[in-house]
Short mmCIF file of C-alpha atoms in Angstrom, two decimals:
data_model
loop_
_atom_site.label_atom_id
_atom_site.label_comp_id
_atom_site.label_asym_id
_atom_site.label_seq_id
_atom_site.Cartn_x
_atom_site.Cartn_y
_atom_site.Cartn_z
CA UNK F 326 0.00 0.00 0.00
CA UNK F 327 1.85 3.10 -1.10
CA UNK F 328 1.16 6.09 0.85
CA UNK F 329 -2.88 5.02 1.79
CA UNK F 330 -5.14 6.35 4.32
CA UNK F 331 -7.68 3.97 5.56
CA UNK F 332 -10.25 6.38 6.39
CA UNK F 333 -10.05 8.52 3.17
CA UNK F 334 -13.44 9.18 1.83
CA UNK F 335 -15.34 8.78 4.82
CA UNK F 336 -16.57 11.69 7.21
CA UNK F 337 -16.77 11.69 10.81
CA UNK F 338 -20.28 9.76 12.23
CA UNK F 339 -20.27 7.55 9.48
CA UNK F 340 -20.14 4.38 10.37
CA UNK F 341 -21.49 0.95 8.89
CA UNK F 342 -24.71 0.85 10.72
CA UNK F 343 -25.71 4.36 9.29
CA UNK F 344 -29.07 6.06 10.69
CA UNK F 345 -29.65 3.74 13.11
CA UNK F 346 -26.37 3.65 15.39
CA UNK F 347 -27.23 7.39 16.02
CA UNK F 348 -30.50 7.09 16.94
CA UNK F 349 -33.76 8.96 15.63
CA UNK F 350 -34.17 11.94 14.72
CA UNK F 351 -37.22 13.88 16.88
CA UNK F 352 -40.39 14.47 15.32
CA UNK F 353 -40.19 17.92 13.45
CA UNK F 354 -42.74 20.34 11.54
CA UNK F 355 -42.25 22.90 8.61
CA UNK F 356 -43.64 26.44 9.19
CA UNK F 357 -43.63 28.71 6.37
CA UNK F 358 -42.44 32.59 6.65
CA UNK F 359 -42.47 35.11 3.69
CA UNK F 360 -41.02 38.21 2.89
CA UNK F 361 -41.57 41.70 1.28
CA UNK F 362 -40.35 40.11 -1.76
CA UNK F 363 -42.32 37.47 -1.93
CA UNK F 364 -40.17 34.70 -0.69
CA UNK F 365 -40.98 31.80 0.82
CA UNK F 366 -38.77 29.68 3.61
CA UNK F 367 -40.11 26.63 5.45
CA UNK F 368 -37.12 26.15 8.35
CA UNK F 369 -38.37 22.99 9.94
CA UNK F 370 -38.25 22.74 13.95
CA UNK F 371 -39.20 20.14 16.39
CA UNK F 372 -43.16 19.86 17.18
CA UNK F 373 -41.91 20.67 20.75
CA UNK F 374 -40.09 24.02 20.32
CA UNK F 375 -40.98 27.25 20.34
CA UNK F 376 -41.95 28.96 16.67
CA UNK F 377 -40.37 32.47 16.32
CA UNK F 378 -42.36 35.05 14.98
CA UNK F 379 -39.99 36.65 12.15
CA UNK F 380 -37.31 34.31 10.22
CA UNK F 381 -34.68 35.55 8.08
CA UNK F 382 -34.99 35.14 4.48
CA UNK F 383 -32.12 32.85 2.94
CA UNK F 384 -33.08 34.36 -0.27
CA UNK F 385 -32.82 38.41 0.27
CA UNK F 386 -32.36 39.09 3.89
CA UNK F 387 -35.55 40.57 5.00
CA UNK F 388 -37.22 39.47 7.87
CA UNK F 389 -40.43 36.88 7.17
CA UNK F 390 -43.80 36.49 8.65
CA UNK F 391 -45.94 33.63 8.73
CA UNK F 392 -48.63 36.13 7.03
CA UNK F 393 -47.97 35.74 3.33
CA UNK F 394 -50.58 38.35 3.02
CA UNK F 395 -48.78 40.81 5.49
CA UNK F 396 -45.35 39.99 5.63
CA UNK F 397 -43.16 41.93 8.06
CA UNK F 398 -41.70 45.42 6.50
CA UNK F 399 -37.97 45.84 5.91
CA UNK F 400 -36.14 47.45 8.53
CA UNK F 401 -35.24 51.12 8.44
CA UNK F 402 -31.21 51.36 8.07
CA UNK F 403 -29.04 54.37 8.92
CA UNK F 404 -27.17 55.92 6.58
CA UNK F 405 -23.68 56.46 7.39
CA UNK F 406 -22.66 59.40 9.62
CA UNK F 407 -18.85 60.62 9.05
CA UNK F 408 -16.95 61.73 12.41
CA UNK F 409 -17.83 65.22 11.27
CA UNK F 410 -21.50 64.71 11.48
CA UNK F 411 -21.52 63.44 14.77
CA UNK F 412 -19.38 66.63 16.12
CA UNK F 413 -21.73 68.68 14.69
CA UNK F 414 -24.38 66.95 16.32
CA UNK F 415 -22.72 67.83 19.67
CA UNK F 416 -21.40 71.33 19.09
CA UNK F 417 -22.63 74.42 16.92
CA UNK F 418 -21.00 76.77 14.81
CA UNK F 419 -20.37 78.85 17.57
CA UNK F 420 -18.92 76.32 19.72
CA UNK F 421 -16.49 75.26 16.92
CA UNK F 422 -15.27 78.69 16.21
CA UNK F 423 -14.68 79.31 19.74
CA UNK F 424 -12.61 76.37 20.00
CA UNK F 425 -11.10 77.33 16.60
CA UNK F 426 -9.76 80.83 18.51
CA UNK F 427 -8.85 78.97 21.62
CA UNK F 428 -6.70 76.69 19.88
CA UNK F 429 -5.08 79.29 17.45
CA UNK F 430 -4.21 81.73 20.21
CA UNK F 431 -2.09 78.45 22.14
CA UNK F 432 -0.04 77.68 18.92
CA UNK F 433 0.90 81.50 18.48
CA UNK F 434 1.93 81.93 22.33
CA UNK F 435 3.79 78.68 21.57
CA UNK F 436 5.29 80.02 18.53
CA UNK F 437 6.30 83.46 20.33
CA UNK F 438 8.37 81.19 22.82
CA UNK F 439 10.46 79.82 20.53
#
């Protein structure tokens, strides 16, 4: 045997008895949730647990109801704020020109030093 692996090919849990050896699997139902576009996903969970009320569409991303009628709407997203926006959120004009001075009149007492 020239450089062979014995367990090439196989995957871990696989075993000769199969389905059996691992037990069964719990009893399970499909619920279907659809989107804004239209969508349709049927996740399957087990007839014990809880059912959410929204589920993520695999398709698009939107959140899905289990209204196909009235599915959930998409959420709002922010646009992007730069650093700037969000100072100017927290200061006004005023503020930054007095700031502006403040800072000016340090570097030219600094620069009369030297």
């Amino acid at each position: 045997m020239v450089g062979g692996n014995a367990i090439r090919g196989t995957r871990v849990g696989a075993g000769p008895t199969g389905e059996s050896e691992r037990g069964e699997s719990a009893p399970r139902r499909r619920i279907s949730y659809w989107c804004a576009n239209g969508h349709e996903a049927r996740p399957s969970f087990a007839l014990d647990a809880e059912i959410p009320d929204e589920w993520d569409c695999p398709r698009c991303g939107l959140p899905g109801g289990q209204d196909e009628k009235n599915p959930p709407a998409a959420p709002r997203t922010e646009p992007y704020k730069t650093h700037l926006a969000y100072v100017k959120e927290r200061r006004s004009d005023a503020d930054g020109e007095a700031i502006l001075a403040e800072a000016l009149d340090r570097l030219r007492k600094r620069r009369e030093i030297l």
